[in-house]
GROMACS .gro file of C-alpha atoms in nm:
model
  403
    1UNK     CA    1  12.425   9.401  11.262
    2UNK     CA    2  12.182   9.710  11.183
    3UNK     CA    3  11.823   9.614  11.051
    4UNK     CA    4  11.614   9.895  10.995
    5UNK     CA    5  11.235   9.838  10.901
    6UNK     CA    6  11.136  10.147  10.656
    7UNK     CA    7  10.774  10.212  10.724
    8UNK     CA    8  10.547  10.452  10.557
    9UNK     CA    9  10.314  10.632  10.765
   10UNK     CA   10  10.032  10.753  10.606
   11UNK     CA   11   9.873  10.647  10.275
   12UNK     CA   12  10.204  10.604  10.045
   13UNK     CA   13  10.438  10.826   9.915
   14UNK     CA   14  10.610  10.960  10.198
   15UNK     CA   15  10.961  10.909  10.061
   16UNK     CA   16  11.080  10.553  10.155
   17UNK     CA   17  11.274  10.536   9.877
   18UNK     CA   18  11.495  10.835  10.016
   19UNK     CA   19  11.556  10.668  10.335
   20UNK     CA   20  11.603  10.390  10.200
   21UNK     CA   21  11.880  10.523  10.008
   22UNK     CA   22  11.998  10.684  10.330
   23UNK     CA   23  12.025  10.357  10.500
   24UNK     CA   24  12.214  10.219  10.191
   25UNK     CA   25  12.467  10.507  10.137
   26UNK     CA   26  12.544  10.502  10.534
   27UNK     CA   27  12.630  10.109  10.504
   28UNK     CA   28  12.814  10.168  10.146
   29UNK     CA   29  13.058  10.416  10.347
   30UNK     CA   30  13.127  10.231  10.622
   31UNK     CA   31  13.212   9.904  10.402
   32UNK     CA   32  12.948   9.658  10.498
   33UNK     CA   33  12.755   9.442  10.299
   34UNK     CA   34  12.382   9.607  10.253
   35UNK     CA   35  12.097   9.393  10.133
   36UNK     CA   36  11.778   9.569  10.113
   37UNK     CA   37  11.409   9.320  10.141
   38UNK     CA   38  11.098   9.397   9.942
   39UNK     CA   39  10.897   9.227  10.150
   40UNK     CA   40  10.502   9.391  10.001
   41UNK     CA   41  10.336   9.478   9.683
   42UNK     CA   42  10.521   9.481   9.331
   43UNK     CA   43  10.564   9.661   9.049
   44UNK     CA   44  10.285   9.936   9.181
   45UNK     CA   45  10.533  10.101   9.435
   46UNK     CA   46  10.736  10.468   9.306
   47UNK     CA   47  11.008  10.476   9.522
   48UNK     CA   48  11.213  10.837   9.421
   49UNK     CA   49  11.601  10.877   9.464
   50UNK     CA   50  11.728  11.169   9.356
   51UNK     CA   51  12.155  11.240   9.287
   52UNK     CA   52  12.322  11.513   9.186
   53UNK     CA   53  12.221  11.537   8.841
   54UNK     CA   54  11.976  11.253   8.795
   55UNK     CA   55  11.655  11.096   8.974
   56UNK     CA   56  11.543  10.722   8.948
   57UNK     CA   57  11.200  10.575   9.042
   58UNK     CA   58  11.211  10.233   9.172
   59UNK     CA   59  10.934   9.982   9.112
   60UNK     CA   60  11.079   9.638   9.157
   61UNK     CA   61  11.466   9.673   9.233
   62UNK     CA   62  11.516   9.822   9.584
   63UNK     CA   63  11.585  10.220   9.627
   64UNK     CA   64  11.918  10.098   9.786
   65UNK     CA   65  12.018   9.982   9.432
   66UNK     CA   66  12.242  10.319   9.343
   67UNK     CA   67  12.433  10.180   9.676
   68UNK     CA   68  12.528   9.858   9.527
   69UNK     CA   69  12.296   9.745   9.806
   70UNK     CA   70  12.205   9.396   9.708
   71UNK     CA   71  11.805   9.353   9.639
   72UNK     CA   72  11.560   9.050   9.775
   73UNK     CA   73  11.191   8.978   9.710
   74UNK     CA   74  11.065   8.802  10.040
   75UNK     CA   75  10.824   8.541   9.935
   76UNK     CA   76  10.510   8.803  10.004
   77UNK     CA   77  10.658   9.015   9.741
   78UNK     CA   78  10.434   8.970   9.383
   79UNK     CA   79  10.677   9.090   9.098
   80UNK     CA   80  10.594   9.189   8.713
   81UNK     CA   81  10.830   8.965   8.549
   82UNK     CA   82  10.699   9.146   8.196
   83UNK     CA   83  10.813   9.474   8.337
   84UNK     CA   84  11.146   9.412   8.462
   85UNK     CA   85  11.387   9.430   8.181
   86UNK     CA   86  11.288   9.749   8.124
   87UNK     CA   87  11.353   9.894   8.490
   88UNK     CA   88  11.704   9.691   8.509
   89UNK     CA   89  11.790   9.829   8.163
   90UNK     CA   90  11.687  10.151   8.244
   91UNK     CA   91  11.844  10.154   8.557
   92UNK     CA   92  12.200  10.037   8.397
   93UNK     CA   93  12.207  10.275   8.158
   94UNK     CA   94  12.213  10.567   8.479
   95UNK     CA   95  12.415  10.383   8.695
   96UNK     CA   96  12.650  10.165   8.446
   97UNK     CA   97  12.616   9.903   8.630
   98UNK     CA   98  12.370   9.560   8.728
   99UNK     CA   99  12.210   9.592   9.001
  100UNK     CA  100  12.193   9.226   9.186
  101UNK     CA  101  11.844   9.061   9.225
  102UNK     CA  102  11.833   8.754   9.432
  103UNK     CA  103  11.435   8.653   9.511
  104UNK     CA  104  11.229   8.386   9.708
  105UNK     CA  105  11.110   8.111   9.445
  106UNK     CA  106  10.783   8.169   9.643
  107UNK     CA  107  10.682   8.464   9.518
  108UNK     CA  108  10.370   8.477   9.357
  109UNK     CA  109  10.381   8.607   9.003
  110UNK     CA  110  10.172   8.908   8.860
  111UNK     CA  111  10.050   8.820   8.513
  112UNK     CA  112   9.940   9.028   8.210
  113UNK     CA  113   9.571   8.873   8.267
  114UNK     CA  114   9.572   9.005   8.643
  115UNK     CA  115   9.663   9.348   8.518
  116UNK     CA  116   9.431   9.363   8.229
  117UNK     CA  117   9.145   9.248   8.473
  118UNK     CA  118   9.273   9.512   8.746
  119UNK     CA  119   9.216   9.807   8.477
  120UNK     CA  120   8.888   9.652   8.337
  121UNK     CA  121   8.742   9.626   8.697
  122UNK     CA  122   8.817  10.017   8.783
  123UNK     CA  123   8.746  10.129   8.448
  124UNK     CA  124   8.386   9.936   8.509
  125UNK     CA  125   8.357  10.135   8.851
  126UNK     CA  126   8.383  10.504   8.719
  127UNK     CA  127   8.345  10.762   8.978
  128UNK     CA  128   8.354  10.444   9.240
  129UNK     CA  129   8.662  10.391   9.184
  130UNK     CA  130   8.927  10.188   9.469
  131UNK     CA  131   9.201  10.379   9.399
  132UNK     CA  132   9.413  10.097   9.225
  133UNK     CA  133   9.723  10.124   9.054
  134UNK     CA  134   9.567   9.943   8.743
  135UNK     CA  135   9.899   9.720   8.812
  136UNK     CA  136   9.720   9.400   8.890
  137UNK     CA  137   9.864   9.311   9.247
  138UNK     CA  138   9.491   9.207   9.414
  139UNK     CA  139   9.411   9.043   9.106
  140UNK     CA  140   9.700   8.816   9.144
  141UNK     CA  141   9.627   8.767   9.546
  142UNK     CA  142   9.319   8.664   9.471
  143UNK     CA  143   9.362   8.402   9.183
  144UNK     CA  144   9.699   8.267   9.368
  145UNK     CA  145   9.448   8.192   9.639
  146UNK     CA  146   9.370   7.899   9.415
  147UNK     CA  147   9.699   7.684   9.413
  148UNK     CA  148   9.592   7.526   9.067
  149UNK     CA  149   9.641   7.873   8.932
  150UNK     CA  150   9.938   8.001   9.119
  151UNK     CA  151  10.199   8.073   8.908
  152UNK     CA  152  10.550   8.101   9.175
  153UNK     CA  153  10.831   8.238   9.062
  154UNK     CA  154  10.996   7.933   9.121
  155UNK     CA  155  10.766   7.741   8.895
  156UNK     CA  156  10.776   8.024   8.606
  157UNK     CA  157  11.228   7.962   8.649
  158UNK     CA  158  11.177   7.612   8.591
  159UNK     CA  159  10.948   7.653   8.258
  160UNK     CA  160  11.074   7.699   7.881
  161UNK     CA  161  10.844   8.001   7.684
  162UNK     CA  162  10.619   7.717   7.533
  163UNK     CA  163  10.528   7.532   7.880
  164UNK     CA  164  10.467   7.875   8.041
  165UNK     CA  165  10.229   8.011   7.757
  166UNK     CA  166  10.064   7.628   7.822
  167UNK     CA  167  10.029   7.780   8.138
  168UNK     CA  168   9.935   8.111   8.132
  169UNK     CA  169   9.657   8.015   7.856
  170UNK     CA  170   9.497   7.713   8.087
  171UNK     CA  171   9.448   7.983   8.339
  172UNK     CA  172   9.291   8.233   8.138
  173UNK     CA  173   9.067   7.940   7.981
  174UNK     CA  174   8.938   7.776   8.352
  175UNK     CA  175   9.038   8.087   8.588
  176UNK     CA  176   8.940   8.420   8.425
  177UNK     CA  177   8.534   8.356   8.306
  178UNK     CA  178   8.486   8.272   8.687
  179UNK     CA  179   8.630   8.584   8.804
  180UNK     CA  180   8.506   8.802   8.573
  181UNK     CA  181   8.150   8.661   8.636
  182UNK     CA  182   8.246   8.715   9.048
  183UNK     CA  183   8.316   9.054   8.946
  184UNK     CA  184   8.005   9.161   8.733
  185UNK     CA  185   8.203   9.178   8.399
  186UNK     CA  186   8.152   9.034   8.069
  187UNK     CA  187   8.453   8.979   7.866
  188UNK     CA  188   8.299   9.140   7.515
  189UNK     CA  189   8.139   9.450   7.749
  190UNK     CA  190   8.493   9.513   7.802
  191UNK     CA  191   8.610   9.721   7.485
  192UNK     CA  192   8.993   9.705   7.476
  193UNK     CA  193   9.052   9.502   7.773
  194UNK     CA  194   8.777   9.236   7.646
  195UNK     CA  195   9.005   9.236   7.294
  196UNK     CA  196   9.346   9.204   7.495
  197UNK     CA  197   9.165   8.919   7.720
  198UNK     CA  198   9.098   8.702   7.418
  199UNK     CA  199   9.409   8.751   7.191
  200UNK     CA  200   9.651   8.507   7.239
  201UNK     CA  201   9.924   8.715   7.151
  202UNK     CA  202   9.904   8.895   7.441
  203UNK     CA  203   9.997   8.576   7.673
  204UNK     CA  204  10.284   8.450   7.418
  205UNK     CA  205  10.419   8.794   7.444
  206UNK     CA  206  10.421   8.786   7.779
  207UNK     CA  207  10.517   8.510   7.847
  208UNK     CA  208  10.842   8.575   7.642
  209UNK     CA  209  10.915   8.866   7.825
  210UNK     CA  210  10.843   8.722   8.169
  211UNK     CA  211  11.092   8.426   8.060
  212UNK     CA  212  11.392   8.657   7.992
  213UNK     CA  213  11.269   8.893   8.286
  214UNK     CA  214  11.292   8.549   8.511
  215UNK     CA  215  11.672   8.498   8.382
  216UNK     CA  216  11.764   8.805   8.550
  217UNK     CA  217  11.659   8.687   8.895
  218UNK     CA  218  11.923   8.479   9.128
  219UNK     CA  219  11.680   8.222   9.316
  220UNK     CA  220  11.726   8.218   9.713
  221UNK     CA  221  11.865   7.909   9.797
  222UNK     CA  222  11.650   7.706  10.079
  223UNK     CA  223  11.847   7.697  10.391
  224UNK     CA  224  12.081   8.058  10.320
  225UNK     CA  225  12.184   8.245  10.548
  226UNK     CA  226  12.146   8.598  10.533
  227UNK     CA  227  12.334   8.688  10.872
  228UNK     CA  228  12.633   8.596  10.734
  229UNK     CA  229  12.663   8.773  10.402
  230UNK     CA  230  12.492   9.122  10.538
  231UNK     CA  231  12.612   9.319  10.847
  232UNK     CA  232  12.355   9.582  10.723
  233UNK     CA  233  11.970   9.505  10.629
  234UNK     CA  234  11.700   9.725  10.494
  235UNK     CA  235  11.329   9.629  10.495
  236UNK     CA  236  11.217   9.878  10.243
  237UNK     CA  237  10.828   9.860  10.239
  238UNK     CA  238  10.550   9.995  10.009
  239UNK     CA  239  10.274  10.184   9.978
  240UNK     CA  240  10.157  10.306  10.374
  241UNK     CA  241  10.035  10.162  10.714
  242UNK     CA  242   9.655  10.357  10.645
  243UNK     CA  243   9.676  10.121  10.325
  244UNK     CA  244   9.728   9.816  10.520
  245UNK     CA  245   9.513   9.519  10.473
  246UNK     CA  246   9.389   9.529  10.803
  247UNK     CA  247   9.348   9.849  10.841
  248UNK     CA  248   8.932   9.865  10.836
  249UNK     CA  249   8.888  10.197  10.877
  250UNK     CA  250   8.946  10.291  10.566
  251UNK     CA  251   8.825   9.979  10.370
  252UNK     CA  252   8.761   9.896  10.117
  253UNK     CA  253   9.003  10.151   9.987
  254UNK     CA  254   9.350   9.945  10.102
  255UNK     CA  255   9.579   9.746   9.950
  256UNK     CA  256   9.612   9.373   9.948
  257UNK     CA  257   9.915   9.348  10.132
  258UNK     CA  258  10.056   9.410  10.495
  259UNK     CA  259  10.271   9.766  10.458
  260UNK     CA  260  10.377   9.788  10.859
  261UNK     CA  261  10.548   9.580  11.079
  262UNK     CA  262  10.374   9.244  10.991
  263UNK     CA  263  10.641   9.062  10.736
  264UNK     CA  264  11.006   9.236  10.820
  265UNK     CA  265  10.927   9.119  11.194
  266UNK     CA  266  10.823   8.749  11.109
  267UNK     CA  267  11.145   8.783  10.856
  268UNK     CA  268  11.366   8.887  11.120
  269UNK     CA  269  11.295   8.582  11.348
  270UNK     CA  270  11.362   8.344  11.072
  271UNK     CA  271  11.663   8.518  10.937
  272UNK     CA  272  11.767   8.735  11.216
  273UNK     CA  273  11.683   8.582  11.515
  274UNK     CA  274  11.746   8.821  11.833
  275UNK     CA  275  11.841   9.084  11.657
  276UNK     CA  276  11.600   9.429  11.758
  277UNK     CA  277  11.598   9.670  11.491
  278UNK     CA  278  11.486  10.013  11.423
  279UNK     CA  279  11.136  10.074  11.304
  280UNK     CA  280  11.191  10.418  11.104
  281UNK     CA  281  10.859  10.559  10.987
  282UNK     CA  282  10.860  10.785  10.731
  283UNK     CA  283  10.636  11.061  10.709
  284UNK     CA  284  10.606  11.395  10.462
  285UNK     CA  285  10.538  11.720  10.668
  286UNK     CA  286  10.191  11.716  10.530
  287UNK     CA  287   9.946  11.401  10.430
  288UNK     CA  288   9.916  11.267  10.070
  289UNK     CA  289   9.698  11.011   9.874
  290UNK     CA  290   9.691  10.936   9.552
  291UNK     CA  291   9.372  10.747   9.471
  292UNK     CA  292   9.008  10.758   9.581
  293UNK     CA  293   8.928  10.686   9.945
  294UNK     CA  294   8.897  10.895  10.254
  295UNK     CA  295   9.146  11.175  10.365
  296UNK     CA  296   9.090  11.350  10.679
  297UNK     CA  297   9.133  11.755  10.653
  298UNK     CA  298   9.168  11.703  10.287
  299UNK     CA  299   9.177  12.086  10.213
  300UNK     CA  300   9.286  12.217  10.568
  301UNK     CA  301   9.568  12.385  10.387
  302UNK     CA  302   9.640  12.574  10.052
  303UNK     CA  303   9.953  12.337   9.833
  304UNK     CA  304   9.997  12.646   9.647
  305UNK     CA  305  10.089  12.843   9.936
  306UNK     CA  306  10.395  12.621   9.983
  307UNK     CA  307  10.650  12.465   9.791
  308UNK     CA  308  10.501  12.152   9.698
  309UNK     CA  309  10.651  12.026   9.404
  310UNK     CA  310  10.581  11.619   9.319
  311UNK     CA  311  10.725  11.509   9.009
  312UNK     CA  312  10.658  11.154   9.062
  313UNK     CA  313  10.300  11.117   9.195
  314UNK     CA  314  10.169  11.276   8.846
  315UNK     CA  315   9.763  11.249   8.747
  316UNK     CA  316   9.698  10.940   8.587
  317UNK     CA  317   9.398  10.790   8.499
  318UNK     CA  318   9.389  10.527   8.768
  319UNK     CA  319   9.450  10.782   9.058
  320UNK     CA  320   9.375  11.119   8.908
  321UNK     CA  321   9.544  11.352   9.096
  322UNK     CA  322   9.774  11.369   9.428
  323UNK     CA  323   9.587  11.536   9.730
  324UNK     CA  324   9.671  11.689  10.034
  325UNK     CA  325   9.584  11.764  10.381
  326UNK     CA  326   9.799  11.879  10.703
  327UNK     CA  327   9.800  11.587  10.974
  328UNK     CA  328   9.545  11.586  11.259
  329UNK     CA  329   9.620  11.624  11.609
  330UNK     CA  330   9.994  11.548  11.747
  331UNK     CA  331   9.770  11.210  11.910
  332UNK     CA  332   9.652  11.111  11.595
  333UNK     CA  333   9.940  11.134  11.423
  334UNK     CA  334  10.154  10.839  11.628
  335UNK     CA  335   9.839  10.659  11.697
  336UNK     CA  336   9.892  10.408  11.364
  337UNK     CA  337  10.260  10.414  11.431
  338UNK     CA  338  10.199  10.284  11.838
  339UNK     CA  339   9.960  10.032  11.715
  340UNK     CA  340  10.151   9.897  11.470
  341UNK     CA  341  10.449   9.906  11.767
  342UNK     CA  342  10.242   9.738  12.016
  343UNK     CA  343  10.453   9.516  12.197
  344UNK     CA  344  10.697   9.490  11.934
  345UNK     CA  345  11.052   9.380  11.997
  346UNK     CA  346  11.188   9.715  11.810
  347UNK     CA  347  11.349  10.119  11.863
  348UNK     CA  348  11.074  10.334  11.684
  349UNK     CA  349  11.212  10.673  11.497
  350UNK     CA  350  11.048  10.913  11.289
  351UNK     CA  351  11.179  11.052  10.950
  352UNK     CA  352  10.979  11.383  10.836
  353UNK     CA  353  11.076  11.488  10.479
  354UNK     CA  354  10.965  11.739  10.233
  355UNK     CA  355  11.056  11.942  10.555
  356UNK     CA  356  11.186  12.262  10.316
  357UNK     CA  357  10.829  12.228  10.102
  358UNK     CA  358  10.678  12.392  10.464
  359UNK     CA  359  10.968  12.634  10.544
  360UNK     CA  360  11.070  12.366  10.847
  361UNK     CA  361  10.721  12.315  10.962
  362UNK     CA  362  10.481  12.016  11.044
  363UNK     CA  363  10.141  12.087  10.894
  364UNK     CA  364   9.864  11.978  11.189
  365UNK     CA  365   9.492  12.019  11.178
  366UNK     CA  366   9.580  12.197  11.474
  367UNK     CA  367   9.817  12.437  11.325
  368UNK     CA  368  10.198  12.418  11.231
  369UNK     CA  369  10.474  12.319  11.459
  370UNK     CA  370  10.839  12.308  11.376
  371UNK     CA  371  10.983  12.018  11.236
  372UNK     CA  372  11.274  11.931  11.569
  373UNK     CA  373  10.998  12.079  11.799
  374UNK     CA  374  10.791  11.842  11.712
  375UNK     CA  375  11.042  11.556  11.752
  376UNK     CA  376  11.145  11.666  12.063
  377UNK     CA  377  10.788  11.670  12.201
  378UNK     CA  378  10.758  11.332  12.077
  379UNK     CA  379  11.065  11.208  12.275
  380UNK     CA  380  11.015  11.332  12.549
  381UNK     CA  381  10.673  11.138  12.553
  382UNK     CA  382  10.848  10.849  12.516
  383UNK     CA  383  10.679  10.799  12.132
  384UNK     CA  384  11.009  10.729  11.930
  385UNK     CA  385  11.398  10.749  12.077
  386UNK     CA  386  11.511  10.962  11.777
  387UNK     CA  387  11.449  11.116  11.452
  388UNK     CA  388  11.584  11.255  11.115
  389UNK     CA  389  11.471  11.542  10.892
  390UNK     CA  390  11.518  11.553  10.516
  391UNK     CA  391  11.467  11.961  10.392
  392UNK     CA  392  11.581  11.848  10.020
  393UNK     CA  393  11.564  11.528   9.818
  394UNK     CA  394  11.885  11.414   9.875
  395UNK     CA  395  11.989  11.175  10.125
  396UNK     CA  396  12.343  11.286  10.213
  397UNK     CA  397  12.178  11.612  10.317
  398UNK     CA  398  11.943  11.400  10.550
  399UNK     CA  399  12.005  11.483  10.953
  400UNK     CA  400  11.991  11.272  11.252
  401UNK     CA  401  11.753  11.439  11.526
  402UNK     CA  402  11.893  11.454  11.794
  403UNK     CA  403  12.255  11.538  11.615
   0.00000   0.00000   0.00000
């Protein structure tokens, strides 16, 4: 069995949806069964494949989806049931096909409320801003903290419309005046978001959607095994380890969920158990973030001078613009991925794309380096025990280092 763990490096968008792709295509051509784990976040990740002809950006199915790579939402997982027609229908109408979505019944459910609250709450914050998505994925952490307002995906299967807008309108009635008053906010201070949060339209019309969105989920059976329906697993995670919950250094700008090693290895023991598999952090040649917080050497090269070209990451009013910096010293790039490694039971490799954006160079603080140069130096330290380089978007043109 292969298991690889698909690890961002930085702050997000590194391009985990390409090797996550890669992982897929390899297992498509050699015949085996591929299922590929969301196992963080929801509907806030942008995962990018790109074919011949077409690109797709993944929120909730996994990148491995243009594979026929089956997708799962581990239980930490929080989807947008209101948003996932749209990216299945979407998605069919590229591929012409399905894609099939089998999910934990514990995941905890994002709701229109959590989302409306999530834009309120930066909108309220102005130049103060987290960096959120606007999507709603802390806001539904923090009220599923409360099991008398979790709302499982599980739970939301079981309902009809009606008992679910019962639901979703108790909640809003004993649930949201607390928060927004733990928060600072006053529902009619609000503008927009203080109409949507009264209108009970909003929840029946969500709650309609997130019905028909739930009918296109297959419920994990308690007690399957995985082992023996997959000879090839990908844990394809979001957003980046700097992001990580635990991360302080960079609080509070982080995301509510664990982005490294954390979930795929506690998965593995319960559905894998004694298998090792291959950590594969992904990294772009040069740093990113898109949303406020701090980024070291933001400015310590020119984008314009290179080929940087980022169709997905767009300004938005959430994140404003993508920035850039090179990486800092060749020690302070591994240092996240070792400590996220510690003691680990896995093989660490390193995938640098965007590798043609820097004519085949790593950006460092320290100045550039190129790209298998780099690798080398890192195995020979002993740092990772191999490595791949992607110099276009497309992940047959993806190469193993060392070939």
């Amino acid at each position: 069995m292969k298991i690889r763990i698909v690890i961002g490096k930085n702050f997000g968008d590194e391009g985990k949806g390409l090797a996550t792709d890669f992982f897929a295509a390899e297992a498509q051509k050699a015949a085996a069964p591929c299922l590929v784990i969301r196992h963080n976040g929801g509907a806030q990740a942008g995962h990018t494949v790109d074919l011949p002809g077409c690109r797709f950006i993944f929120h909730q199915l996994s990148s491995g989806s243009f594979r026929r790579a089956d997708t799962l939402w581990a239980a930490a997982f929080l989807p947008d049931l209101y948003k996932l027609r749209e990216e299945i229908s979407d998605f069919a109408a590229l591929a012409g096909f399905y894609p099939r979505l089998l999910a934990s019944p514990e995941c905890r459910c994002v709701l229109i409320d959590d989302v409306l609250v999530n834009m309120a709450l930066e909108t309220a914050r102005g130049s103060r801003r987290h960096g959120s998505c606007g999507m709603g994925i802390n806001e539904a952490v923090e009220r599923s903290a409360e099991p008398e307002f979790a709302l499982t995906l599980g739970a939301v299967a079981g309902m009809d419309c009606d008992t679910l807008i019962g639901e979703m309108a108790r909640i809003r009635r004993e649930y949201l005046p607390r928060r927004l008053e733990a928060l600072g906010l006053r529902a009619e201070d609000l503008g927009e978001y203080g109409e949507l949060l009264q209108n009970p339209f909003v929840i029946r019309n969500a709650a309609e959607e997130m019905c028909r969105g739930a009918e296109a989920v297959q419920l994990l059976p308690e007690g399957t095994s995985l082992s023996t329906r997959y000879s090839n697993v990908i844990f394809e995670g979001a957003q980046g380890l700097l992001l990580d919950s635990e991360y302080t250094p960079y609080a509070p700008h982080l995301t509510s969920s664990r982005t490294g090693l954390t979930n795929p290895l506690s998965l593995c023991r319960s559905w894998f158990p004694g298998e090792t598999p291959e950590a594969v952090y992904v990294s772009r040649t040069y740093v990113t973030r898109h949303g406020a917080g701090p980024l070291p050497h933001e400015g310590g090269f020119d984008p314009a001078a290179y080929s940087i070209r980022d169709l997905t990451n767009q300004p938005n009013p959430w994140q404003g613009a993508l920035r850039f910096a090179p990486h800092g010293s060749f020690a302070d790039f591994f240092a996240p991925m070792l400590t996220d490694s510690d003691g680990a039971a896995v093989s660490r490799s390193l995938m640098l794309t965007h590798c043609n954006e820097t004519r085949g160079n790593i950006l460092l603080a320290e100045g550039s380096l190129p790209v298998d140069a780099f690798l080398c130096q890192a195995m020979t330290q002993g740092l990772i025990t191999g490595g791949y380089t992607s110099f276009s978007p497309y992940a047959e043109q993806i190469t193993a280092f060392p070939q």
